[in-house]
Amino acid sequence: MKMTFYGQFVAGEDQEAIQPLIRHNRAFGVGSILDYGVEEDLSQEEAERQEMEACTSEAERKDGGTSKREKQYQVHQAFRDRRDGVVSARTYFYANEAKCDGHMETFLRCIEASGGASDDGFSAIKLTALGRPQFLLQFSDVLTKWRRFFHQMAAEQGKAGLDAMDTKLEVAALQESVAKMGIASRKEIEDWFRAETLGVSGTLDLLDWNSLIDSRTTLSKHLVVPNMQTGQLEPLLSGFTEEEEQQMQRMLQRMDVLAKKATQVGVRLMVDAEQTYFQPAISRLTLEMQRKFNVEKPLILNTYQCYLRDAYDNVTLDVELARREGWCFGAKLVRGAYMAQERARAAEIGYEDPINPTYEATNAMYHRCLDYVLEELKNNPKAEVMVASHNEDTVRFTLRRMEELGLHPADRQVYFGQLLGMCDQISFPLGQAGFAVYKYVPYGPVMEVLPYLSRRALENNSVMKGARRERQLLWQELKRRLCTGNLFYRPA
């Protein structure tokens, strides 16, 4: 295993054993994002049991499983094992708080090791490893309903279908609509839409709308949304037991511990994206960390999945929020890891497919989001982006736009990321040319990284395409050297 499959995709068994590979990569200008690749190899039955328990609140269990959440944000029998249909991302299941503490300790070790491996290191974390997913589901449901309420009001004002940052509501008309719905008193409505909080433009955008939530309630009772049937505002995160409240707070505390450690050792923290039914909450909690820690530089990077239909709206909203509030924007752009599962789940449960309809549409979305962020980097030297892609066209697009915008590799605002063992024909030429490029470097004992290796095996088709591409390039180079009589390459 060490000489073949393990040796291709895993750096070694422990932090000491991986040092030769780290030094080798660094010699070619390639940094390392360390990832302790050990995973629990749960049976399907155990994974399903843990998921059902972790995603159902005590109140829902007392009501026989009845939930106020929309179908998308409820655990579903057919998708209890979140590993199904997912080959390129690790899955964490909630067992107990001690297990979450263990995951936090693992992330802390990776952050420390990344700080020791380079002066400009990265480390990636997953929020489902740090707490009970029930909270992420409930919070995502609330955030989605709040955003949908905004777009419903926009449609009433004849502004449906616009990009998020182009949608602005007339405040006077909005106040009238809310009053007619009977959701709140005139006095409450006036308090919501004060000039001190919204400015004097007479209009309100989605960022202004979200700010209404921030100033109203504490996180544990985080916001109310209108029930269109009853005409009442309902606190959708109420009804937590004391233990559930504590579990939620511990998740936030673990995030804070990791961010503080990353600050101490000078490592940037990338928060991975996950399934769409968790993602609104993950993005919102990441944003809260960015507000706190991205003061001098983008220490915390949010991840944007560009196979999602709303990816561009999410990117542009967060860039504009960073501008308004004065913190440093940081992003990792990926295509996405959950497409097959997300499509099947949407079709089975009966909600709109969140994924772009075609591969070409996803590529266009990736380049649109990337182009917008690169434009921001041109005007803001403290913003950064990680282009996490194995796609050669995307890398070429990035290099061309960097040249056009005057973004220099030495400024280290644009980073490239690929997996260890894949796409070396992209990573190493970029590193030798002076670009900031990083490999995800998994490590861990052979038998304990088998789940990780099994995912790489399931990706065998793309791996083999990359291998064929590398072989083609090697043959071309060999033929060139034979023709020129320079068979043996001697570095300058």
GROMACS .gro file of C-alpha atoms in nm:
model
  492
    1MET     CA    1   0.000   0.000   0.000
    2LYS     CA    2   0.276   0.244   0.093
    3MET     CA    3   0.453   0.185  -0.237
    4THR     CA    4   0.139   0.216  -0.448
    5PHE     CA    5  -0.202   0.368  -0.373
    6TYR     CA    6  -0.124   0.500  -0.025
    7GLY     CA    7   0.204   0.644  -0.148
    8GLN     CA    8   0.029   0.827  -0.429
    9PHE     CA    9  -0.237   1.005  -0.222
   10VAL     CA   10  -0.111   1.010   0.140
   11ALA     CA   11   0.211   1.174   0.261
   12GLY     CA   12   0.293   0.944   0.552
   13GLU     CA   13   0.175   0.809   0.885
   14ASP     CA   14   0.253   1.102   1.115
   15GLN     CA   15   0.384   1.459   1.121
   16GLU     CA   16   0.745   1.338   1.133
   17ALA     CA   17   0.708   1.098   0.839
   18ILE     CA   18   0.561   1.361   0.608
   19GLN     CA   19   0.848   1.608   0.644
   20PRO     CA   20   1.051   1.479   0.343
   21LEU     CA   21   0.752   1.525   0.112
   22ILE     CA   22   0.684   1.873   0.250
   23ARG     CA   23   1.048   1.972   0.193
   24HIS     CA   24   1.044   1.822  -0.156
   25ASN     CA   25   0.731   2.013  -0.255
   26ARG     CA   26   0.861   2.334  -0.100
   27ALA     CA   27   1.177   2.306  -0.311
   28PHE     CA   28   0.954   2.331  -0.618
   29GLY     CA   29   0.754   2.623  -0.480
   30VAL     CA   30   0.457   2.412  -0.366
   31GLY     CA   31   0.319   2.460  -0.014
   32SER     CA   32   0.123   2.212   0.196
   33ILE     CA   33  -0.224   2.215   0.351
   34LEU     CA   34  -0.197   1.939   0.612
   35ASP     CA   35  -0.499   1.715   0.665
   36TYR     CA   36  -0.505   1.432   0.918
   37GLY     CA   37  -0.690   1.185   0.697
   38VAL     CA   38  -0.815   0.940   0.960
   39GLU     CA   39  -1.190   0.878   0.940
   40GLU     CA   40  -1.438   0.665   1.128
   41ASP     CA   41  -1.540   0.371   0.912
   42LEU     CA   42  -1.898   0.349   1.037
   43SER     CA   43  -2.142   0.089   0.911
   44GLN     CA   44  -2.438   0.224   0.718
   45GLU     CA   45  -2.674   0.128   1.001
   46GLU     CA   46  -2.470   0.313   1.263
   47ALA     CA   47  -2.428   0.620   1.043
   48GLU     CA   48  -2.804   0.634   0.981
   49ARG     CA   49  -2.884   0.595   1.350
   50GLN     CA   50  -2.644   0.872   1.452
   51GLU     CA   51  -2.776   1.105   1.183
   52MET     CA   52  -3.141   1.061   1.282
   53GLU     CA   53  -3.065   1.127   1.648
   54ALA     CA   54  -2.836   1.423   1.581
   55CYS     CA   55  -3.070   1.603   1.340
   56THR     CA   56  -3.392   1.571   1.542
   57SER     CA   57  -3.458   1.799   1.837
   58GLU     CA   58  -3.606   1.690   2.168
   59ALA     CA   59  -3.921   1.891   2.092
   60GLU     CA   60  -3.962   1.714   1.759
   61ARG     CA   61  -3.920   1.374   1.920
   62LYS     CA   62  -4.193   1.460   2.171
   63ASP     CA   63  -4.419   1.565   1.884
   64GLY     CA   64  -4.366   1.236   1.706
   65GLY     CA   65  -4.106   1.376   1.468
   66THR     CA   66  -4.320   1.671   1.358
   67SER     CA   67  -4.102   1.964   1.251
   68LYS     CA   68  -4.178   2.327   1.159
   69ARG     CA   69  -3.880   2.326   0.928
   70GLU     CA   70  -3.928   2.310   0.553
   71LYS     CA   71  -3.869   1.971   0.394
   72GLN     CA   72  -3.525   2.064   0.267
   73TYR     CA   73  -3.405   2.128   0.623
   74GLN     CA   74  -3.541   1.812   0.782
   75VAL     CA   75  -3.353   1.485   0.810
   76HIS     CA   76  -3.495   1.241   0.553
   77GLN     CA   77  -3.509   0.864   0.583
   78ALA     CA   78  -3.365   0.804   0.236
   79PHE     CA   79  -3.060   1.026   0.297
   80ARG     CA   80  -2.962   0.944   0.653
   81ASP     CA   81  -2.617   0.826   0.543
   82ARG     CA   82  -2.463   1.147   0.409
   83ARG     CA   83  -2.177   0.952   0.252
   84ASP     CA   84  -2.402   0.813  -0.023
   85GLY     CA   85  -2.318   0.966  -0.359
   86VAL     CA   86  -2.029   1.168  -0.213
   87VAL     CA   87  -1.678   1.059  -0.314
   88SER     CA   88  -1.464   1.371  -0.285
   89ALA     CA   89  -1.546   1.500   0.064
   90ARG     CA   90  -1.513   1.366   0.416
   91THR     CA   91  -1.831   1.311   0.619
   92TYR     CA   92  -1.858   1.358   0.994
   93PHE     CA   93  -2.142   1.210   1.200
   94TYR     CA   94  -2.235   1.346   1.540
   95ALA     CA   95  -2.205   1.092   1.821
   96ASN     CA   96  -2.153   1.309   2.129
   97GLU     CA   97  -1.978   1.621   2.254
   98ALA     CA   98  -1.661   1.433   2.344
   99LYS     CA   99  -1.625   1.322   1.982
  100CYS     CA  100  -1.655   1.686   1.870
  101ASP     CA  101  -1.384   1.783   2.120
  102GLY     CA  102  -1.167   1.511   1.965
  103HIS     CA  103  -1.222   1.653   1.617
  104MET     CA  104  -1.131   1.999   1.746
  105GLU     CA  105  -0.805   1.863   1.889
  106THR     CA  106  -0.725   1.702   1.554
  107PHE     CA  107  -0.786   2.033   1.374
  108LEU     CA  108  -0.567   2.210   1.631
  109ARG     CA  109  -0.279   1.970   1.560
  110CYS     CA  110  -0.314   2.028   1.186
  111ILE     CA  111  -0.316   2.406   1.239
  112GLU     CA  112   0.000   2.383   1.449
  113ALA     CA  113   0.168   2.156   1.193
  114SER     CA  114   0.069   2.386   0.907
  115GLY     CA  115   0.219   2.679   1.094
  116GLY     CA  116   0.543   2.487   1.132
  117ALA     CA  117   0.549   2.372   0.769
  118SER     CA  118   0.534   2.718   0.612
  119ASP     CA  119   0.522   3.089   0.685
  120ASP     CA  120   0.200   3.125   0.488
  121GLY     CA  121   0.006   2.811   0.570
  122PHE     CA  122  -0.354   2.699   0.539
  123SER     CA  123  -0.573   2.455   0.727
  124ALA     CA  124  -0.924   2.337   0.642
  125ILE     CA  125  -1.205   2.257   0.888
  126LYS     CA  126  -1.561   2.125   0.864
  127LEU     CA  127  -1.829   2.263   1.095
  128THR     CA  128  -2.025   1.935   1.102
  129ALA     CA  129  -1.722   1.794   1.287
  130LEU     CA  130  -1.760   2.053   1.563
  131GLY     CA  131  -2.118   2.017   1.682
  132ARG     CA  132  -2.466   1.880   1.657
  133PRO     CA  133  -2.603   1.924   1.301
  134GLN     CA  134  -2.957   1.985   1.428
  135PHE     CA  135  -2.858   2.347   1.496
  136LEU     CA  136  -2.718   2.391   1.143
  137LEU     CA  137  -3.043   2.259   0.995
  138GLN     CA  138  -3.265   2.485   1.205
  139PHE     CA  139  -3.050   2.793   1.154
  140SER     CA  140  -3.030   2.731   0.777
  141ASP     CA  141  -3.408   2.701   0.761
  142VAL     CA  142  -3.452   3.036   0.936
  143LEU     CA  143  -3.196   3.218   0.720
  144THR     CA  144  -3.350   3.081   0.402
  145LYS     CA  145  -3.701   3.188   0.502
  146TRP     CA  146  -3.579   3.534   0.595
  147ARG     CA  147  -3.410   3.573   0.256
  148ARG     CA  148  -3.715   3.437   0.075
  149PHE     CA  149  -3.934   3.693   0.255
  150PHE     CA  150  -3.710   3.967   0.113
  151HIS     CA  151  -3.746   3.833  -0.241
  152GLN     CA  152  -4.122   3.800  -0.195
  153MET     CA  153  -4.138   4.169  -0.108
  154ALA     CA  154  -3.916   4.243  -0.410
  155ALA     CA  155  -4.159   4.058  -0.638
  156GLU     CA  156  -4.445   4.268  -0.501
  157GLN     CA  157  -4.249   4.578  -0.600
  158GLY     CA  158  -4.185   4.443  -0.950
  159LYS     CA  159  -3.818   4.362  -0.887
  160ALA     CA  160  -3.812   3.985  -0.921
  161GLY     CA  161  -3.528   3.806  -1.098
  162LEU     CA  162  -3.253   4.062  -1.037
  163ASP     CA  163  -2.911   3.972  -0.899
  164ALA     CA  164  -2.904   3.998  -0.520
  165MET     CA  165  -2.699   4.319  -0.505
  166ASP     CA  166  -2.918   4.484  -0.769
  167THR     CA  167  -3.240   4.423  -0.575
  168LYS     CA  168  -3.341   4.727  -0.369
  169LEU     CA  169  -3.675   4.764  -0.195
  170GLU     CA  170  -3.854   5.092  -0.148
  171VAL     CA  171  -3.877   5.125   0.230
  172ALA     CA  172  -4.210   5.313   0.232
  173ALA     CA  173  -4.375   5.045   0.019
  174LEU     CA  174  -4.217   4.772   0.230
  175GLN     CA  175  -4.351   4.923   0.551
  176GLU     CA  176  -4.697   4.936   0.401
  177SER     CA  177  -4.681   4.573   0.288
  178VAL     CA  178  -4.564   4.451   0.628
  179ALA     CA  179  -4.835   4.653   0.803
  180LYS     CA  180  -5.107   4.505   0.579
  181MET     CA  181  -4.985   4.156   0.656
  182GLY     CA  182  -5.046   4.223   1.025
  183ILE     CA  183  -4.707   4.083   1.119
  184ALA     CA  184  -4.615   4.371   1.348
  185SER     CA  185  -4.753   4.697   1.483
  186ARG     CA  186  -4.686   5.030   1.313
  187LYS     CA  187  -4.451   5.123   1.596
  188GLU     CA  188  -4.252   4.800   1.557
  189ILE     CA  189  -4.229   4.850   1.180
  190GLU     CA  190  -4.098   5.203   1.224
  191ASP     CA  191  -3.835   5.070   1.466
  192TRP     CA  192  -3.726   4.811   1.211
  193PHE     CA  193  -3.669   5.061   0.929
  194ARG     CA  194  -3.498   5.354   1.098
  195ALA     CA  195  -3.271   5.592   0.907
  196GLU     CA  196  -2.992   5.535   1.163
  197THR     CA  197  -2.963   5.170   1.064
  198LEU     CA  198  -3.059   5.184   0.696
  199GLY     CA  199  -2.932   5.523   0.584
  200VAL     CA  200  -3.140   5.788   0.412
  201SER     CA  201  -3.161   5.647   0.059
  202GLY     CA  202  -3.521   5.537   0.101
  203THR     CA  203  -3.426   5.189  -0.027
  204LEU     CA  204  -3.314   4.869   0.139
  205ASP     CA  205  -3.099   4.589  -0.006
  206LEU     CA  206  -3.048   4.233   0.114
  207LEU     CA  207  -2.754   4.329   0.335
  208ASP     CA  208  -2.966   4.596   0.504
  209TRP     CA  209  -3.239   4.335   0.542
  210ASN     CA  210  -3.001   4.091   0.708
  211SER     CA  211  -2.883   4.364   0.945
  212LEU     CA  212  -3.236   4.380   1.085
  213ILE     CA  213  -3.179   4.031   1.217
  214ASP     CA  214  -2.842   4.110   1.371
  215SER     CA  215  -2.968   4.388   1.594
  216ARG     CA  216  -3.290   4.224   1.710
  217THR     CA  217  -3.203   3.912   1.903
  218THR     CA  218  -2.924   3.705   2.049
  219LEU     CA  219  -2.796   3.407   1.852
  220SER     CA  220  -2.969   3.142   2.063
  221LYS     CA  221  -3.309   3.294   1.978
  222HIS     CA  222  -3.178   3.395   1.638
  223LEU     CA  223  -3.454   3.581   1.465
  224VAL     CA  224  -3.812   3.542   1.383
  225VAL     CA  225  -3.974   3.491   1.048
  226PRO     CA  226  -4.329   3.555   0.937
  227ASN     CA  227  -4.574   3.267   0.925
  228MET     CA  228  -4.776   3.357   0.617
  229GLN     CA  229  -5.074   3.150   0.734
  230THR     CA  230  -5.111   3.298   1.082
  231GLY     CA  231  -4.966   3.643   1.017
  232GLN     CA  232  -4.746   3.607   1.324
  233LEU     CA  233  -4.373   3.634   1.375
  234GLU     CA  234  -4.241   3.301   1.500
  235PRO     CA  235  -3.904   3.240   1.673
  236LEU     CA  236  -3.799   2.928   1.487
  237LEU     CA  237  -3.500   2.857   1.707
  238SER     CA  238  -3.695   2.859   2.029
  239GLY     CA  239  -3.790   2.544   2.213
  240PHE     CA  240  -3.432   2.426   2.270
  241THR     CA  241  -3.370   2.221   2.579
  242GLU     CA  242  -3.096   2.343   2.811
  243GLU     CA  243  -2.867   2.067   2.681
  244GLU     CA  244  -2.933   2.167   2.317
  245GLU     CA  245  -2.856   2.530   2.402
  246GLN     CA  246  -2.525   2.419   2.555
  247GLN     CA  247  -2.444   2.201   2.253
  248MET     CA  248  -2.498   2.498   2.023
  249GLN     CA  249  -2.279   2.724   2.235
  250ARG     CA  250  -2.003   2.462   2.245
  251MET     CA  251  -1.997   2.447   1.865
  252LEU     CA  252  -1.941   2.824   1.855
  253GLN     CA  253  -1.674   2.797   2.126
  254ARG     CA  254  -1.485   2.530   1.930
  255MET     CA  255  -1.487   2.752   1.622
  256ASP     CA  256  -1.346   3.035   1.833
  257VAL     CA  257  -1.069   2.814   1.976
  258LEU     CA  258  -0.959   2.710   1.625
  259ALA     CA  259  -0.962   3.067   1.492
  260LYS     CA  260  -0.755   3.191   1.787
  261LYS     CA  261  -0.500   2.912   1.738
  262ALA     CA  262  -0.479   2.996   1.366
  263THR     CA  263  -0.416   3.359   1.459
  264GLN     CA  264  -0.137   3.261   1.699
  265VAL     CA  265   0.056   3.047   1.448
  266GLY     CA  266  -0.017   3.258   1.136
  267VAL     CA  267  -0.228   3.001   0.952
  268ARG     CA  268  -0.530   3.085   0.737
  269LEU     CA  269  -0.839   2.881   0.820
  270MET     CA  270  -1.058   2.760   0.533
  271VAL     CA  271  -1.411   2.660   0.635
  272ASP     CA  272  -1.524   2.388   0.397
  273ALA     CA  273  -1.863   2.403   0.227
  274GLU     CA  274  -2.106   2.117   0.287
  275GLN     CA  275  -2.458   2.013   0.182
  276THR     CA  276  -2.704   2.291   0.095
  277TYR     CA  277  -2.926   2.208   0.392
  278PHE     CA  278  -2.634   2.295   0.623
  279GLN     CA  279  -2.467   2.562   0.413
  280PRO     CA  280  -2.665   2.880   0.495
  281ALA     CA  281  -2.582   2.833   0.864
  282ILE     CA  282  -2.219   2.739   0.791
  283SER     CA  283  -2.172   3.048   0.575
  284ARG     CA  284  -2.337   3.273   0.834
  285LEU     CA  285  -2.123   3.140   1.120
  286THR     CA  286  -1.812   3.173   0.904
  287LEU     CA  287  -1.909   3.533   0.832
  288GLU     CA  288  -1.930   3.600   1.205
  289MET     CA  289  -1.575   3.463   1.244
  290GLN     CA  290  -1.455   3.680   0.955
  291ARG     CA  291  -1.598   3.990   1.123
  292LYS     CA  292  -1.401   3.909   1.436
  293PHE     CA  293  -1.071   3.775   1.297
  294ASN     CA  294  -1.029   3.926   0.947
  295VAL     CA  295  -0.931   4.270   1.074
  296GLU     CA  296  -0.574   4.296   0.943
  297LYS     CA  297  -0.577   4.016   0.687
  298PRO     CA  298  -0.818   3.743   0.567
  299LEU     CA  299  -0.743   3.483   0.833
  300ILE     CA  300  -1.078   3.305   0.776
  301LEU     CA  301  -1.179   3.198   0.423
  302ASN     CA  302  -1.533   3.096   0.338
  303THR     CA  303  -1.588   2.832   0.068
  304TYR     CA  304  -1.822   2.896  -0.225
  305GLN     CA  305  -1.956   2.603  -0.428
  306CYS     CA  306  -1.991   2.726  -0.784
  307TYR     CA  307  -2.215   2.443  -0.898
  308LEU     CA  308  -2.491   2.615  -0.699
  309ARG     CA  309  -2.735   2.842  -0.879
  310ASP     CA  310  -2.701   3.112  -0.613
  311ALA     CA  311  -2.318   3.108  -0.594
  312TYR     CA  312  -2.273   3.447  -0.762
  313ASP     CA  313  -2.528   3.614  -0.533
  314ASN     CA  314  -2.354   3.467  -0.227
  315VAL     CA  315  -2.009   3.585  -0.340
  316THR     CA  316  -2.118   3.938  -0.432
  317LEU     CA  317  -2.315   3.985  -0.110
  318ASP     CA  318  -2.022   3.883   0.108
  319VAL     CA  319  -1.773   4.098  -0.085
  320GLU     CA  320  -2.001   4.400  -0.044
  321LEU     CA  321  -2.053   4.328   0.326
  322ALA     CA  322  -1.675   4.316   0.381
  323ARG     CA  323  -1.644   4.653   0.204
  324ARG     CA  324  -1.914   4.814   0.417
  325GLU     CA  325  -1.792   4.679   0.748
  326GLY     CA  326  -1.420   4.716   0.677
  327TRP     CA  327  -1.296   4.361   0.726
  328CYS     CA  328  -1.080   4.159   0.485
  329PHE     CA  329  -1.260   3.932   0.238
  330GLY     CA  330  -1.121   3.581   0.190
  331ALA     CA  331  -1.266   3.304  -0.026
  332LYS     CA  332  -1.201   2.955  -0.150
  333LEU     CA  333  -1.376   2.875  -0.478
  334VAL     CA  334  -1.464   2.514  -0.559
  335ARG     CA  335  -1.701   2.354  -0.805
  336GLY     CA  336  -1.862   2.135  -0.538
  337ALA     CA  337  -1.859   1.784  -0.397
  338TYR     CA  338  -2.222   1.686  -0.340
  339MET     CA  339  -2.390   1.715  -0.681
  340ALA     CA  340  -2.526   1.361  -0.721
  341GLN     CA  341  -2.658   1.352  -0.364
  342GLU     CA  342  -2.808   1.702  -0.381
  343ARG     CA  343  -2.990   1.630  -0.708
  344ALA     CA  344  -3.130   1.300  -0.584
  345ARG     CA  345  -3.241   1.453  -0.254
  346ALA     CA  346  -3.419   1.746  -0.419
  347ALA     CA  347  -3.604   1.512  -0.655
  348GLU     CA  348  -3.699   1.267  -0.381
  349ILE     CA  349  -3.817   1.521  -0.124
  350GLY     CA  350  -3.968   1.767  -0.371
  351TYR     CA  351  -3.783   2.099  -0.367
  352GLU     CA  352  -3.603   2.292  -0.639
  353ASP     CA  353  -3.272   2.144  -0.754
  354PRO     CA  354  -3.006   2.385  -0.619
  355ILE     CA  355  -2.743   2.276  -0.874
  356ASN     CA  356  -2.670   2.443  -1.207
  357PRO     CA  357  -2.833   2.246  -1.490
  358THR     CA  358  -2.516   2.160  -1.687
  359TYR     CA  359  -2.142   2.120  -1.648
  360GLU     CA  360  -2.095   2.416  -1.882
  361ALA     CA  361  -2.320   2.630  -1.662
  362THR     CA  362  -2.110   2.539  -1.358
  363ASN     CA  363  -1.790   2.633  -1.540
  364ALA     CA  364  -1.945   2.965  -1.640
  365MET     CA  365  -2.055   3.025  -1.280
  366TYR     CA  366  -1.708   2.945  -1.147
  367HIS     CA  367  -1.543   3.187  -1.387
  368ARG     CA  368  -1.805   3.455  -1.320
  369CYS     CA  369  -1.751   3.432  -0.942
  370LEU     CA  370  -1.374   3.414  -0.982
  371ASP     CA  371  -1.367   3.714  -1.215
  372TYR     CA  372  -1.570   3.919  -0.966
  373VAL     CA  373  -1.335   3.828  -0.680
  374LEU     CA  374  -1.023   3.900  -0.890
  375GLU     CA  375  -1.164   4.245  -0.970
  376GLU     CA  376  -1.204   4.298  -0.595
  377LEU     CA  377  -0.843   4.190  -0.538
  378LYS     CA  378  -0.727   4.451  -0.790
  379ASN     CA  379  -0.892   4.727  -0.584
  380ASN     CA  380  -0.833   4.577  -0.240
  381PRO     CA  381  -0.480   4.453  -0.160
  382LYS     CA  382  -0.600   4.285   0.161
  383ALA     CA  383  -0.850   4.050  -0.010
  384GLU     CA  384  -0.746   3.694  -0.107
  385VAL     CA  385  -0.880   3.394  -0.297
  386MET     CA  386  -0.790   3.027  -0.314
  387VAL     CA  387  -0.861   2.882  -0.660
  388ALA     CA  388  -0.920   2.520  -0.559
  389SER     CA  389  -0.950   2.349  -0.895
  390HIS     CA  390  -0.800   2.066  -1.099
  391ASN     CA  391  -0.944   2.218  -1.417
  392GLU     CA  392  -0.673   2.337  -1.656
  393ASP     CA  393  -0.909   2.581  -1.831
  394THR     CA  394  -0.984   2.746  -1.497
  395VAL     CA  395  -0.615   2.777  -1.414
  396ARG     CA  396  -0.547   2.933  -1.757
  397PHE     CA  397  -0.843   3.169  -1.708
  398THR     CA  398  -0.705   3.276  -1.370
  399LEU     CA  399  -0.355   3.336  -1.503
  400ARG     CA  400  -0.488   3.542  -1.795
  401ARG     CA  401  -0.711   3.757  -1.573
  402MET     CA  402  -0.429   3.807  -1.319
  403GLU     CA  403  -0.209   3.940  -1.598
  404GLU     CA  404  -0.485   4.165  -1.734
  405LEU     CA  405  -0.563   4.305  -1.388
  406GLY     CA  406  -0.201   4.348  -1.283
  407LEU     CA  407  -0.222   4.094  -1.000
  408HIS     CA  408   0.134   3.976  -0.942
  409PRO     CA  409   0.216   3.630  -0.803
  410ALA     CA  410   0.454   3.786  -0.551
  411ASP     CA  411   0.164   3.976  -0.392
  412ARG     CA  412   0.021   3.639  -0.280
  413GLN     CA  413  -0.342   3.740  -0.310
  414VAL     CA  414  -0.425   3.450  -0.543
  415TYR     CA  415  -0.357   3.093  -0.430
  416PHE     CA  416  -0.404   2.767  -0.620
  417GLY     CA  417  -0.495   2.440  -0.449
  418GLN     CA  418  -0.496   2.076  -0.563
  419LEU     CA  419  -0.499   1.737  -0.396
  420LEU     CA  420  -0.179   1.546  -0.332
  421GLY     CA  421  -0.129   1.286  -0.604
  422MET     CA  422  -0.348   1.467  -0.856
  423CYS     CA  423  -0.275   1.728  -1.125
  424ASP     CA  424   0.097   1.760  -1.063
  425GLN     CA  425   0.121   1.888  -1.421
  426ILE     CA  426  -0.064   2.198  -1.292
  427SER     CA  427   0.077   2.237  -0.942
  428PHE     CA  428   0.451   2.214  -0.997
  429PRO     CA  429   0.484   2.438  -1.305
  430LEU     CA  430   0.279   2.700  -1.119
  431GLY     CA  431   0.503   2.673  -0.813
  432GLN     CA  432   0.823   2.695  -1.017
  433ALA     CA  433   0.684   3.000  -1.199
  434GLY     CA  434   0.646   3.182  -0.866
  435PHE     CA  435   0.272   3.143  -0.809
  436ALA     CA  436   0.133   3.058  -0.467
  437VAL     CA  437   0.023   2.696  -0.502
  438TYR     CA  438  -0.062   2.441  -0.235
  439LYS     CA  439  -0.129   2.070  -0.216
  440TYR     CA  440  -0.379   1.918   0.026
  441VAL     CA  441  -0.151   1.674   0.209
  442PRO     CA  442  -0.337   1.396   0.395
  443TYR     CA  443  -0.147   1.186   0.645
  444GLY     CA  444  -0.225   0.907   0.891
  445PRO     CA  445  -0.175   0.533   0.957
  446VAL     CA  446  -0.238   0.311   0.655
  447MET     CA  447  -0.535   0.118   0.792
  448GLU     CA  448  -0.700   0.429   0.933
  449VAL     CA  449  -0.699   0.629   0.610
  450LEU     CA  450  -0.869   0.357   0.406
  451PRO     CA  451  -1.199   0.552   0.388
  452TYR     CA  452  -1.005   0.845   0.238
  453LEU     CA  453  -0.827   0.615  -0.007
  454SER     CA  454  -1.155   0.449  -0.105
  455ARG     CA  455  -1.288   0.791  -0.210
  456ARG     CA  456  -0.979   0.846  -0.422
  457ALA     CA  457  -1.043   0.504  -0.580
  458LEU     CA  458  -1.402   0.602  -0.658
  459GLU     CA  459  -1.259   0.907  -0.832
  460ASN     CA  460  -1.049   0.669  -1.041
  461ASN     CA  461  -1.193   0.793  -1.370
  462SER     CA  462  -1.078   1.150  -1.313
  463VAL     CA  463  -0.748   1.025  -1.167
  464MET     CA  464  -0.683   0.819  -1.479
  465LYS     CA  465  -0.769   1.113  -1.703
  466GLY     CA  466  -0.511   1.316  -1.514
  467ALA     CA  467  -0.259   1.032  -1.539
  468ARG     CA  468  -0.316   1.006  -1.913
  469ARG     CA  469  -0.270   1.380  -1.943
  470GLU     CA  470   0.055   1.368  -1.747
  471ARG     CA  471   0.180   1.075  -1.961
  472GLN     CA  472   0.096   1.270  -2.278
  473LEU     CA  473   0.292   1.571  -2.152
  474LEU     CA  474   0.588   1.351  -2.056
  475TRP     CA  475   0.597   1.192  -2.402
  476GLN     CA  476   0.584   1.537  -2.565
  477GLU     CA  477   0.873   1.656  -2.350
  478LEU     CA  478   1.075   1.339  -2.419
  479LYS     CA  479   1.025   1.377  -2.795
  480ARG     CA  480   1.128   1.744  -2.778
  481ARG     CA  481   1.448   1.655  -2.597
  482LEU     CA  482   1.529   1.371  -2.835
  483CYS     CA  483   1.485   1.609  -3.129
  484THR     CA  484   1.708   1.874  -2.973
  485GLY     CA  485   1.965   1.626  -2.848
  486ASN     CA  486   1.907   1.744  -2.489
  487LEU     CA  487   1.783   1.424  -2.335
  488PHE     CA  488   1.906   1.490  -1.983
  489TYR     CA  489   1.759   1.789  -1.807
  490ARG     CA  490   1.994   1.983  -1.583
  491PRO     CA  491   1.829   2.250  -1.366
  492ALA     CA  492   1.988   2.594  -1.379
   0.00000   0.00000   0.00000
